[in-house]
């Protein structure tokens, strides 16, 4: 590796639990590409998200600072807007100032949504795009015959945490799109400049919309038992119990199967990016970082979602 200016690839998933990588000791998982990274690099089993909510965690990542400095302590929306302080540097900005080409592909969850925060190129795929022109993935779907699909990342509302089929086929699914556009960027860069690329997947964030070819990967597998608390859970945890109203235990079982399948599908797409770096000879000159912004309770302690340590 050229230690002067190595390429940097940051890969993130959204709402992926710590116990979902085979190489970390969870043998039921199918994650060959994350296992490859774990075998060739360093693992950080004691890392944690100091603010386990999407928008807050992502601003922690780009600033290296907690919410008291960047202001995002929760998820904010256009009706209650917030902006990062204009004089607060971000690490994409610092890398750009140092001669790197900086690109973001996928979910950023910035506000305003196209605030570049130091990136010279952005191709966005947000969970709930408010405007078609702000979201490259939504425009891509419209151009490829999916313009009539409203819930492009799965049906939310009452079905938010319930098992469901993807309305988009595998070739055009969001997880496929992130890998394809990341590879497209790498082809365009072609070694001209050192790059920093953030490839950001929405999965396995609910809704659990997994393509048909992957949906049954964990069907019938013995999954880890749910954790139970011996003490009362926090107010925040109590408040999230009702978000997944499973009428039968098999609904929860199926949702968990799809959650894990979603991670394996992301792993498959991460493999495409890694393979392309190897093909072009850039793999050994690229610092690769993988993390999630936060986890998912997924029925442990009888609760769901995040916002908890």
PDB file of C-alpha atoms in Angstrom:
ATOM      1  CA  UNK A   1       0.000   0.000   0.000  1.00  0.00           C
ATOM      2  CA  UNK A   2       1.177   3.510  -0.809  1.00  0.00           C
ATOM      3  CA  UNK A   3       1.125   4.908   2.729  1.00  0.00           C
ATOM      4  CA  UNK A   4       1.368   8.445   1.349  1.00  0.00           C
ATOM      5  CA  UNK A   5      -2.165   8.613  -0.074  1.00  0.00           C
ATOM      6  CA  UNK A   6      -3.945   5.271  -0.067  1.00  0.00           C
ATOM      7  CA  UNK A   7      -7.474   5.049  -1.406  1.00  0.00           C
ATOM      8  CA  UNK A   8     -10.166   4.857   1.279  1.00  0.00           C
ATOM      9  CA  UNK A   9     -13.368   2.850   0.965  1.00  0.00           C
ATOM     10  CA  UNK A  10     -15.941   3.201   3.742  1.00  0.00           C
ATOM     11  CA  UNK A  11     -18.772   0.665   3.547  1.00  0.00           C
ATOM     12  CA  UNK A  12     -21.740   1.072   5.869  1.00  0.00           C
ATOM     13  CA  UNK A  13     -24.972  -0.759   6.452  1.00  0.00           C
ATOM     14  CA  UNK A  14     -27.950   0.595   8.360  1.00  0.00           C
ATOM     15  CA  UNK A  15     -29.314  -1.012  11.516  1.00  0.00           C
ATOM     16  CA  UNK A  16     -27.061  -4.110  11.328  1.00  0.00           C
ATOM     17  CA  UNK A  17     -26.563  -5.884  14.648  1.00  0.00           C
ATOM     18  CA  UNK A  18     -23.135  -6.815  16.007  1.00  0.00           C
ATOM     19  CA  UNK A  19     -23.954 -10.532  15.944  1.00  0.00           C
ATOM     20  CA  UNK A  20     -24.477 -10.877  12.197  1.00  0.00           C
ATOM     21  CA  UNK A  21     -21.002 -11.691  10.834  1.00  0.00           C
ATOM     22  CA  UNK A  22     -19.896 -15.307  10.670  1.00  0.00           C
ATOM     23  CA  UNK A  23     -16.228 -14.454  11.196  1.00  0.00           C
ATOM     24  CA  UNK A  24     -17.087 -12.799  14.527  1.00  0.00           C
ATOM     25  CA  UNK A  25     -18.320 -16.136  15.876  1.00  0.00           C
ATOM     26  CA  UNK A  26     -21.915 -16.262  14.623  1.00  0.00           C
ATOM     27  CA  UNK A  27     -21.836 -19.458  12.578  1.00  0.00           C
ATOM     28  CA  UNK A  28     -25.440 -19.304  11.369  1.00  0.00           C
ATOM     29  CA  UNK A  29     -24.665 -16.241   9.225  1.00  0.00           C
ATOM     30  CA  UNK A  30     -23.743 -16.349   5.531  1.00  0.00           C
ATOM     31  CA  UNK A  31     -21.265 -13.467   5.111  1.00  0.00           C
ATOM     32  CA  UNK A  32     -18.276 -14.682   3.052  1.00  0.00           C
ATOM     33  CA  UNK A  33     -17.152 -11.220   1.966  1.00  0.00           C
ATOM     34  CA  UNK A  34     -17.308  -9.612   5.396  1.00  0.00           C
ATOM     35  CA  UNK A  35     -15.500 -12.721   6.635  1.00  0.00           C
ATOM     36  CA  UNK A  36     -12.806 -12.020   4.041  1.00  0.00           C
ATOM     37  CA  UNK A  37     -12.331  -8.497   5.364  1.00  0.00           C
ATOM     38  CA  UNK A  38     -12.237  -9.767   8.936  1.00  0.00           C
ATOM     39  CA  UNK A  39      -9.592 -12.367   8.058  1.00  0.00           C
ATOM     40  CA  UNK A  40      -7.358  -9.859   6.280  1.00  0.00           C
ATOM     41  CA  UNK A  41      -7.760  -6.929   8.651  1.00  0.00           C
ATOM     42  CA  UNK A  42      -8.592  -5.915  12.212  1.00  0.00           C
ATOM     43  CA  UNK A  43     -11.846  -6.558  14.047  1.00  0.00           C
ATOM     44  CA  UNK A  44     -13.266  -4.156  16.623  1.00  0.00           C
ATOM     45  CA  UNK A  45     -15.652  -6.168  18.844  1.00  0.00           C
ATOM     46  CA  UNK A  46     -15.853  -3.415  21.483  1.00  0.00           C
ATOM     47  CA  UNK A  47     -16.817  -0.583  19.136  1.00  0.00           C
ATOM     48  CA  UNK A  48     -20.229   0.980  19.694  1.00  0.00           C
ATOM     49  CA  UNK A  49     -22.503   3.658  18.302  1.00  0.00           C
ATOM     50  CA  UNK A  50     -22.531   6.536  20.772  1.00  0.00           C
ATOM     51  CA  UNK A  51     -25.879   7.758  19.403  1.00  0.00           C
ATOM     52  CA  UNK A  52     -27.692   4.774  17.809  1.00  0.00           C
ATOM     53  CA  UNK A  53     -30.043   6.727  15.525  1.00  0.00           C
ATOM     54  CA  UNK A  54     -29.451   7.078  11.769  1.00  0.00           C
ATOM     55  CA  UNK A  55     -28.953  10.807  11.291  1.00  0.00           C
ATOM     56  CA  UNK A  56     -27.060  11.340  14.539  1.00  0.00           C
ATOM     57  CA  UNK A  57     -24.706   8.398  13.959  1.00  0.00           C
ATOM     58  CA  UNK A  58     -23.895   9.482  10.409  1.00  0.00           C
ATOM     59  CA  UNK A  59     -22.947  12.968  11.535  1.00  0.00           C
ATOM     60  CA  UNK A  60     -20.791  11.373  14.232  1.00  0.00           C
ATOM     61  CA  UNK A  61     -19.024   9.475  11.435  1.00  0.00           C
ATOM     62  CA  UNK A  62     -18.294  12.465   9.181  1.00  0.00           C
ATOM     63  CA  UNK A  63     -17.230  14.795  12.009  1.00  0.00           C
ATOM     64  CA  UNK A  64     -15.684  12.402  14.521  1.00  0.00           C
ATOM     65  CA  UNK A  65     -17.628  14.325  17.150  1.00  0.00           C
ATOM     66  CA  UNK A  66     -20.772  13.747  19.231  1.00  0.00           C
ATOM     67  CA  UNK A  67     -24.070  15.592  18.883  1.00  0.00           C
ATOM     68  CA  UNK A  68     -23.130  18.403  21.244  1.00  0.00           C
ATOM     69  CA  UNK A  69     -20.907  19.722  18.421  1.00  0.00           C
ATOM     70  CA  UNK A  70     -22.776  18.875  15.201  1.00  0.00           C
ATOM     71  CA  UNK A  71     -26.296  19.240  16.674  1.00  0.00           C
ATOM     72  CA  UNK A  72     -27.924  16.058  15.320  1.00  0.00           C
ATOM     73  CA  UNK A  73     -29.042  14.225  18.438  1.00  0.00           C
ATOM     74  CA  UNK A  74     -31.998  12.568  16.675  1.00  0.00           C
ATOM     75  CA  UNK A  75     -33.553  12.146  13.222  1.00  0.00           C
ATOM     76  CA  UNK A  76     -34.819  15.459  11.881  1.00  0.00           C
ATOM     77  CA  UNK A  77     -37.119  16.018   8.934  1.00  0.00           C
ATOM     78  CA  UNK A  78     -37.904  18.906   6.618  1.00  0.00           C
ATOM     79  CA  UNK A  79     -40.738  20.170   8.790  1.00  0.00           C
ATOM     80  CA  UNK A  80     -38.261  20.431  11.681  1.00  0.00           C
ATOM     81  CA  UNK A  81     -34.994  21.205   9.892  1.00  0.00           C
ATOM     82  CA  UNK A  82     -31.510  21.313  11.331  1.00  0.00           C
ATOM     83  CA  UNK A  83     -28.143  21.963   9.671  1.00  0.00           C
ATOM     84  CA  UNK A  84     -24.588  21.119  10.638  1.00  0.00           C
ATOM     85  CA  UNK A  85     -22.581  24.218  11.723  1.00  0.00           C
ATOM     86  CA  UNK A  86     -21.003  25.783   8.646  1.00  0.00           C
ATOM     87  CA  UNK A  87     -17.603  26.123  10.329  1.00  0.00           C
ATOM     88  CA  UNK A  88     -17.411  22.491  11.454  1.00  0.00           C
ATOM     89  CA  UNK A  89     -14.973  20.509   9.270  1.00  0.00           C
ATOM     90  CA  UNK A  90     -15.835  17.014   8.059  1.00  0.00           C
ATOM     91  CA  UNK A  91     -13.330  14.356   7.131  1.00  0.00           C
ATOM     92  CA  UNK A  92     -14.518  14.173   3.468  1.00  0.00           C
ATOM     93  CA  UNK A  93     -13.832  17.917   3.309  1.00  0.00           C
ATOM     94  CA  UNK A  94     -10.357  17.477   4.799  1.00  0.00           C
ATOM     95  CA  UNK A  95      -9.579  14.659   2.363  1.00  0.00           C
ATOM     96  CA  UNK A  96     -10.883  16.756  -0.547  1.00  0.00           C
ATOM     97  CA  UNK A  97      -8.655  19.629   0.551  1.00  0.00           C
ATOM     98  CA  UNK A  98      -5.749  17.168   0.523  1.00  0.00           C
ATOM     99  CA  UNK A  99      -6.206  16.106  -3.091  1.00  0.00           C
ATOM    100  CA  UNK A 100      -8.637  13.198  -2.743  1.00  0.00           C
ATOM    101  CA  UNK A 101     -11.590  12.677  -5.018  1.00  0.00           C
ATOM    102  CA  UNK A 102     -14.488  12.222  -2.576  1.00  0.00           C
ATOM    103  CA  UNK A 103     -17.697  10.431  -3.532  1.00  0.00           C
ATOM    104  CA  UNK A 104     -20.815   9.276  -1.697  1.00  0.00           C
ATOM    105  CA  UNK A 105     -23.128   6.545  -3.017  1.00  0.00           C
ATOM    106  CA  UNK A 106     -26.321   5.485  -1.234  1.00  0.00           C
ATOM    107  CA  UNK A 107     -27.906   6.626   2.012  1.00  0.00           C
ATOM    108  CA  UNK A 108     -26.316   9.675   3.617  1.00  0.00           C
ATOM    109  CA  UNK A 109     -29.235  11.096   5.628  1.00  0.00           C
ATOM    110  CA  UNK A 110     -27.824  14.612   5.547  1.00  0.00           C
ATOM    111  CA  UNK A 111     -29.936  17.738   5.910  1.00  0.00           C
ATOM    112  CA  UNK A 112     -30.621  19.402   3.561  1.00  0.00           C
ATOM    113  CA  UNK A 113     -30.486  16.069   1.733  1.00  0.00           C
ATOM    114  CA  UNK A 114     -28.018  17.314  -0.905  1.00  0.00           C
ATOM    115  CA  UNK A 115     -25.705  19.079   1.556  1.00  0.00           C
ATOM    116  CA  UNK A 116     -22.372  17.817   0.241  1.00  0.00           C
ATOM    117  CA  UNK A 117     -20.453  17.958   3.569  1.00  0.00           C
ATOM    118  CA  UNK A 118     -17.144  17.742   1.712  1.00  0.00           C
ATOM    119  CA  UNK A 119     -18.103  15.262  -1.014  1.00  0.00           C
ATOM    120  CA  UNK A 120     -17.336  16.340  -4.581  1.00  0.00           C
ATOM    121  CA  UNK A 121     -19.725  13.712  -6.015  1.00  0.00           C
ATOM    122  CA  UNK A 122     -22.973  12.330  -4.572  1.00  0.00           C
ATOM    123  CA  UNK A 123     -25.437   9.705  -5.828  1.00  0.00           C
ATOM    124  CA  UNK A 124     -28.160   9.426  -3.234  1.00  0.00           C
ATOM    125  CA  UNK A 125     -30.501   6.603  -2.247  1.00  0.00           C
ATOM    126  CA  UNK A 126     -32.515   7.754   0.742  1.00  0.00           C
ATOM    127  CA  UNK A 127     -35.271   5.842   2.545  1.00  0.00           C
ATOM    128  CA  UNK A 128     -38.029   8.382   1.952  1.00  0.00           C
ATOM    129  CA  UNK A 129     -36.984  10.791  -0.806  1.00  0.00           C
ATOM    130  CA  UNK A 130     -39.190  13.881  -0.680  1.00  0.00           C
ATOM    131  CA  UNK A 131     -38.360  14.985  -4.222  1.00  0.00           C
ATOM    132  CA  UNK A 132     -37.589  12.726  -7.168  1.00  0.00           C
ATOM    133  CA  UNK A 133     -34.843  15.020  -8.456  1.00  0.00           C
ATOM    134  CA  UNK A 134     -32.983  14.752  -5.146  1.00  0.00           C
ATOM    135  CA  UNK A 135     -32.631  10.972  -5.314  1.00  0.00           C
ATOM    136  CA  UNK A 136     -30.591   9.247  -8.015  1.00  0.00           C
ATOM    137  CA  UNK A 137     -31.938   5.794  -7.135  1.00  0.00           C
ATOM    138  CA  UNK A 138     -35.574   6.929  -7.384  1.00  0.00           C
ATOM    139  CA  UNK A 139     -34.829   8.437 -10.802  1.00  0.00           C
ATOM    140  CA  UNK A 140     -33.063   5.224 -11.854  1.00  0.00           C
ATOM    141  CA  UNK A 141     -36.117   3.158 -10.928  1.00  0.00           C
ATOM    142  CA  UNK A 142     -38.420   5.447 -12.882  1.00  0.00           C
ATOM    143  CA  UNK A 143     -36.160   5.135 -15.929  1.00  0.00           C
ATOM    144  CA  UNK A 144     -36.230   1.339 -15.590  1.00  0.00           C
ATOM    145  CA  UNK A 145     -39.970   0.775 -15.435  1.00  0.00           C
ATOM    146  CA  UNK A 146     -40.649   1.141 -11.707  1.00  0.00           C
ATOM    147  CA  UNK A 147     -42.099   4.642 -11.814  1.00  0.00           C
ATOM    148  CA  UNK A 148     -45.437   3.406 -10.465  1.00  0.00           C
ATOM    149  CA  UNK A 149     -43.925   1.934  -7.267  1.00  0.00           C
ATOM    150  CA  UNK A 150     -44.408   4.287  -4.330  1.00  0.00           C
ATOM    151  CA  UNK A 151     -42.685   2.201  -1.634  1.00  0.00           C
ATOM    152  CA  UNK A 152     -39.361   1.657  -3.370  1.00  0.00           C
ATOM    153  CA  UNK A 153     -37.664   0.415  -0.188  1.00  0.00           C
ATOM    154  CA  UNK A 154     -40.542  -1.723   1.054  1.00  0.00           C
ATOM    155  CA  UNK A 155     -43.977  -0.827   2.414  1.00  0.00           C
ATOM    156  CA  UNK A 156     -43.720   1.206   5.603  1.00  0.00           C
ATOM    157  CA  UNK A 157     -46.723   2.412   7.641  1.00  0.00           C
ATOM    158  CA  UNK A 158     -48.469  -0.589   9.255  1.00  0.00           C
ATOM    159  CA  UNK A 159     -46.125  -3.107   7.587  1.00  0.00           C
ATOM    160  CA  UNK A 160     -42.903  -1.411   8.736  1.00  0.00           C
ATOM    161  CA  UNK A 161     -41.525  -4.325  10.799  1.00  0.00           C
ATOM    162  CA  UNK A 162     -43.517  -7.122   9.172  1.00  0.00           C
ATOM    163  CA  UNK A 163     -42.085  -9.664   6.695  1.00  0.00           C
ATOM    164  CA  UNK A 164     -42.801  -8.726   3.099  1.00  0.00           C
ATOM    165  CA  UNK A 165     -41.670  -9.316  -0.479  1.00  0.00           C
ATOM    166  CA  UNK A 166     -39.527  -6.795  -2.306  1.00  0.00           C
ATOM    167  CA  UNK A 167     -41.457  -4.785  -4.877  1.00  0.00           C
ATOM    168  CA  UNK A 168     -38.198  -4.419  -6.847  1.00  0.00           C
ATOM    169  CA  UNK A 169     -36.408  -7.354  -8.432  1.00  0.00           C
ATOM    170  CA  UNK A 170     -32.847  -8.311  -7.515  1.00  0.00           C
ATOM    171  CA  UNK A 171     -31.169  -6.599 -10.470  1.00  0.00           C
ATOM    172  CA  UNK A 172     -32.690  -3.214  -9.586  1.00  0.00           C
ATOM    173  CA  UNK A 173     -32.859  -3.569  -5.788  1.00  0.00           C
ATOM    174  CA  UNK A 174     -31.276  -0.802  -3.738  1.00  0.00           C
ATOM    175  CA  UNK A 175     -28.486  -3.037  -2.445  1.00  0.00           C
ATOM    176  CA  UNK A 176     -27.586  -4.009  -6.027  1.00  0.00           C
ATOM    177  CA  UNK A 177     -27.692  -0.361  -7.089  1.00  0.00           C
ATOM    178  CA  UNK A 178     -25.202   0.751  -4.423  1.00  0.00           C
ATOM    179  CA  UNK A 179     -22.643  -1.817  -5.537  1.00  0.00           C
ATOM    180  CA  UNK A 180     -23.169  -1.085  -9.245  1.00  0.00           C
ATOM    181  CA  UNK A 181     -22.853   2.687  -8.831  1.00  0.00           C
ATOM    182  CA  UNK A 182     -19.833   2.275  -6.550  1.00  0.00           C
ATOM    183  CA  UNK A 183     -18.138   0.188  -9.233  1.00  0.00           C
ATOM    184  CA  UNK A 184     -19.156   2.755 -11.867  1.00  0.00           C
ATOM    185  CA  UNK A 185     -17.427   5.442  -9.806  1.00  0.00           C
ATOM    186  CA  UNK A 186     -14.276   3.313  -9.473  1.00  0.00           C
ATOM    187  CA  UNK A 187     -14.233   2.815 -13.254  1.00  0.00           C
ATOM    188  CA  UNK A 188     -14.517   6.555 -13.821  1.00  0.00           C
ATOM    189  CA  UNK A 189     -11.750   7.318 -11.333  1.00  0.00           C
ATOM    190  CA  UNK A 190      -9.525   4.610 -12.866  1.00  0.00           C
ATOM    191  CA  UNK A 191      -6.577   5.426 -10.624  1.00  0.00           C
ATOM    192  CA  UNK A 192      -6.385   9.069 -11.716  1.00  0.00           C
ATOM    193  CA  UNK A 193      -6.558  10.392  -8.161  1.00  0.00           C
ATOM    194  CA  UNK A 194      -6.613   8.848  -4.693  1.00  0.00           C
ATOM    195  CA  UNK A 195     -10.249   8.418  -3.746  1.00  0.00           C
ATOM    196  CA  UNK A 196     -12.448   8.353  -0.706  1.00  0.00           C
ATOM    197  CA  UNK A 197     -15.671   6.482  -1.494  1.00  0.00           C
ATOM    198  CA  UNK A 198     -18.512   5.992   0.979  1.00  0.00           C
ATOM    199  CA  UNK A 199     -20.713   3.109  -0.193  1.00  0.00           C
ATOM    200  CA  UNK A 200     -23.770   3.243   2.038  1.00  0.00           C
ATOM    201  CA  UNK A 201     -26.451   0.530   2.021  1.00  0.00           C
ATOM    202  CA  UNK A 202     -29.919   1.074   3.537  1.00  0.00           C
ATOM    203  CA  UNK A 203     -30.303  -2.636   4.321  1.00  0.00           C
ATOM    204  CA  UNK A 204     -30.962  -4.317   6.684  1.00  0.00           C
ATOM    205  CA  UNK A 205     -33.018  -1.348   7.943  1.00  0.00           C
ATOM    206  CA  UNK A 206     -36.739  -2.201   7.867  1.00  0.00           C
ATOM    207  CA  UNK A 207     -38.944  -2.736   5.945  1.00  0.00           C
ATOM    208  CA  UNK A 208     -37.443  -6.181   5.335  1.00  0.00           C
ATOM    209  CA  UNK A 209     -37.838  -6.151   1.533  1.00  0.00           C
ATOM    210  CA  UNK A 210     -35.529  -8.929   0.334  1.00  0.00           C
ATOM    211  CA  UNK A 211     -35.455 -10.097  -3.315  1.00  0.00           C
ATOM    212  CA  UNK A 212     -37.082 -13.470  -3.898  1.00  0.00           C
ATOM    213  CA  UNK A 213     -33.802 -15.215  -4.683  1.00  0.00           C
ATOM    214  CA  UNK A 214     -32.492 -14.454  -1.191  1.00  0.00           C
ATOM    215  CA  UNK A 215     -35.651 -14.467   0.919  1.00  0.00           C
ATOM    216  CA  UNK A 216     -35.445 -18.129   1.942  1.00  0.00           C
ATOM    217  CA  UNK A 217     -31.723 -18.260   2.714  1.00  0.00           C
ATOM    218  CA  UNK A 218     -32.380 -18.626   6.466  1.00  0.00           C
ATOM    219  CA  UNK A 219     -35.729 -20.398   6.261  1.00  0.00           C
ATOM    220  CA  UNK A 220     -35.717 -23.391   8.589  1.00  0.00           C
ATOM    221  CA  UNK A 221     -32.337 -22.472  10.085  1.00  0.00           C
ATOM    222  CA  UNK A 222     -31.950 -22.473  13.838  1.00  0.00           C
ATOM    223  CA  UNK A 223     -31.599 -18.813  14.785  1.00  0.00           C
ATOM    224  CA  UNK A 224     -30.138 -17.504  18.055  1.00  0.00           C
ATOM    225  CA  UNK A 225     -32.644 -17.476  20.940  1.00  0.00           C
ATOM    226  CA  UNK A 226     -34.144 -14.132  21.855  1.00  0.00           C
ATOM    227  CA  UNK A 227     -32.665 -12.426  24.889  1.00  0.00           C
ATOM    228  CA  UNK A 228     -34.843 -11.777  27.940  1.00  0.00           C
ATOM    229  CA  UNK A 229     -34.334  -9.099  30.551  1.00  0.00           C
ATOM    230  CA  UNK A 230     -34.299  -9.917  34.261  1.00  0.00           C
ATOM    231  CA  UNK A 231     -34.975  -6.290  35.123  1.00  0.00           C
ATOM    232  CA  UNK A 232     -37.421  -3.680  33.811  1.00  0.00           C
ATOM    233  CA  UNK A 233     -36.363  -2.247  30.458  1.00  0.00           C
ATOM    234  CA  UNK A 234     -35.949   1.468  29.834  1.00  0.00           C
ATOM    235  CA  UNK A 235     -38.762   3.830  28.892  1.00  0.00           C
ATOM    236  CA  UNK A 236     -37.360   4.071  25.362  1.00  0.00           C
ATOM    237  CA  UNK A 237     -37.383   0.273  25.023  1.00  0.00           C
ATOM    238  CA  UNK A 238     -40.941   0.055  26.317  1.00  0.00           C
ATOM    239  CA  UNK A 239     -41.996   2.643  23.761  1.00  0.00           C
ATOM    240  CA  UNK A 240     -40.696   0.528  20.899  1.00  0.00           C
ATOM    241  CA  UNK A 241     -42.457  -2.708  21.865  1.00  0.00           C
ATOM    242  CA  UNK A 242     -45.617  -1.808  19.968  1.00  0.00           C
ATOM    243  CA  UNK A 243     -43.853  -0.955  16.701  1.00  0.00           C
ATOM    244  CA  UNK A 244     -43.920  -4.639  15.693  1.00  0.00           C
ATOM    245  CA  UNK A 245     -47.315  -6.053  16.613  1.00  0.00           C
ATOM    246  CA  UNK A 246     -46.799  -9.690  15.683  1.00  0.00           C
ATOM    247  CA  UNK A 247     -50.084 -11.597  15.929  1.00  0.00           C
ATOM    248  CA  UNK A 248     -48.186 -14.903  15.888  1.00  0.00           C
ATOM    249  CA  UNK A 249     -44.651 -15.956  16.798  1.00  0.00           C
ATOM    250  CA  UNK A 250     -44.068 -17.182  13.239  1.00  0.00           C
ATOM    251  CA  UNK A 251     -44.333 -13.601  11.974  1.00  0.00           C
ATOM    252  CA  UNK A 252     -41.377 -12.628  14.146  1.00  0.00           C
ATOM    253  CA  UNK A 253     -39.490 -15.732  13.045  1.00  0.00           C
ATOM    254  CA  UNK A 254     -40.040 -14.817   9.398  1.00  0.00           C
ATOM    255  CA  UNK A 255     -39.052 -11.181   9.972  1.00  0.00           C
ATOM    256  CA  UNK A 256     -35.806 -12.326  11.590  1.00  0.00           C
ATOM    257  CA  UNK A 257     -35.101 -14.657   8.658  1.00  0.00           C
ATOM    258  CA  UNK A 258     -35.568 -11.792   6.214  1.00  0.00           C
ATOM    259  CA  UNK A 259     -33.433  -9.449   8.332  1.00  0.00           C
ATOM    260  CA  UNK A 260     -30.515 -11.875   8.201  1.00  0.00           C
ATOM    261  CA  UNK A 261     -31.118 -12.581   4.497  1.00  0.00           C
ATOM    262  CA  UNK A 262     -30.957  -8.845   3.836  1.00  0.00           C
ATOM    263  CA  UNK A 263     -27.481  -8.766   5.387  1.00  0.00           C
ATOM    264  CA  UNK A 264     -26.305 -11.715   3.291  1.00  0.00           C
ATOM    265  CA  UNK A 265     -27.580  -9.967   0.155  1.00  0.00           C
ATOM    266  CA  UNK A 266     -25.618  -6.841   1.090  1.00  0.00           C
ATOM    267  CA  UNK A 267     -22.563  -9.039   1.720  1.00  0.00           C
ATOM    268  CA  UNK A 268     -22.932 -10.453  -1.802  1.00  0.00           C
ATOM    269  CA  UNK A 269     -22.941  -6.921  -3.227  1.00  0.00           C
ATOM    270  CA  UNK A 270     -19.976  -5.871  -1.111  1.00  0.00           C
ATOM    271  CA  UNK A 271     -18.157  -8.801  -2.697  1.00  0.00           C
ATOM    272  CA  UNK A 272     -18.700  -7.271  -6.146  1.00  0.00           C
ATOM    273  CA  UNK A 273     -16.954  -4.059  -5.056  1.00  0.00           C
ATOM    274  CA  UNK A 274     -14.051  -5.937  -3.462  1.00  0.00           C
ATOM    275  CA  UNK A 275     -13.652  -8.140  -6.536  1.00  0.00           C
ATOM    276  CA  UNK A 276     -13.503  -5.087  -8.797  1.00  0.00           C
ATOM    277  CA  UNK A 277     -10.767  -3.528  -6.650  1.00  0.00           C
ATOM    278  CA  UNK A 278      -8.803  -6.775  -6.975  1.00  0.00           C
ATOM    279  CA  UNK A 279      -9.298  -6.910 -10.743  1.00  0.00           C
ATOM    280  CA  UNK A 280      -7.970  -3.369 -11.166  1.00  0.00           C
ATOM    281  CA  UNK A 281      -5.003  -3.809  -8.817  1.00  0.00           C
ATOM    282  CA  UNK A 282      -6.314  -1.199  -6.348  1.00  0.00           C
ATOM    283  CA  UNK A 283      -7.238  -3.607  -3.558  1.00  0.00           C
ATOM    284  CA  UNK A 284      -3.855  -3.535  -1.811  1.00  0.00           C
ATOM    285  CA  UNK A 285      -3.686   0.245  -2.087  1.00  0.00           C
ATOM    286  CA  UNK A 286      -7.117   0.775  -0.503  1.00  0.00           C
ATOM    287  CA  UNK A 287      -7.917   1.150   3.186  1.00  0.00           C
ATOM    288  CA  UNK A 288     -11.293  -0.573   3.599  1.00  0.00           C
ATOM    289  CA  UNK A 289     -13.511   0.188   6.588  1.00  0.00           C
ATOM    290  CA  UNK A 290     -16.797  -1.551   7.326  1.00  0.00           C
ATOM    291  CA  UNK A 291     -19.287  -0.577  10.005  1.00  0.00           C
ATOM    292  CA  UNK A 292     -22.974  -0.077  10.688  1.00  0.00           C
ATOM    293  CA  UNK A 293     -24.455   3.164  11.973  1.00  0.00           C
ATOM    294  CA  UNK A 294     -26.268   1.256  14.762  1.00  0.00           C
ATOM    295  CA  UNK A 295     -28.065  -2.003  15.496  1.00  0.00           C
ATOM    296  CA  UNK A 296     -31.594  -3.393  15.823  1.00  0.00           C
ATOM    297  CA  UNK A 297     -33.210  -4.997  18.876  1.00  0.00           C
ATOM    298  CA  UNK A 298     -35.133  -7.441  16.619  1.00  0.00           C
ATOM    299  CA  UNK A 299     -37.251  -8.837  19.441  1.00  0.00           C
ATOM    300  CA  UNK A 300     -34.533  -9.057  22.097  1.00  0.00           C
ATOM    301  CA  UNK A 301     -35.936  -8.000  25.485  1.00  0.00           C
ATOM    302  CA  UNK A 302     -39.324  -7.923  23.783  1.00  0.00           C
ATOM    303  CA  UNK A 303     -38.544  -4.693  21.958  1.00  0.00           C
ATOM    304  CA  UNK A 304     -37.571  -3.482  18.492  1.00  0.00           C
ATOM    305  CA  UNK A 305     -35.719  -0.763  16.580  1.00  0.00           C
ATOM    306  CA  UNK A 306     -32.771   1.174  18.020  1.00  0.00           C
ATOM    307  CA  UNK A 307     -32.108   4.258  20.206  1.00  0.00           C
ATOM    308  CA  UNK A 308     -30.687   2.021  22.945  1.00  0.00           C
ATOM    309  CA  UNK A 309     -27.048   1.315  23.830  1.00  0.00           C
TER     310      UNK A 309
END
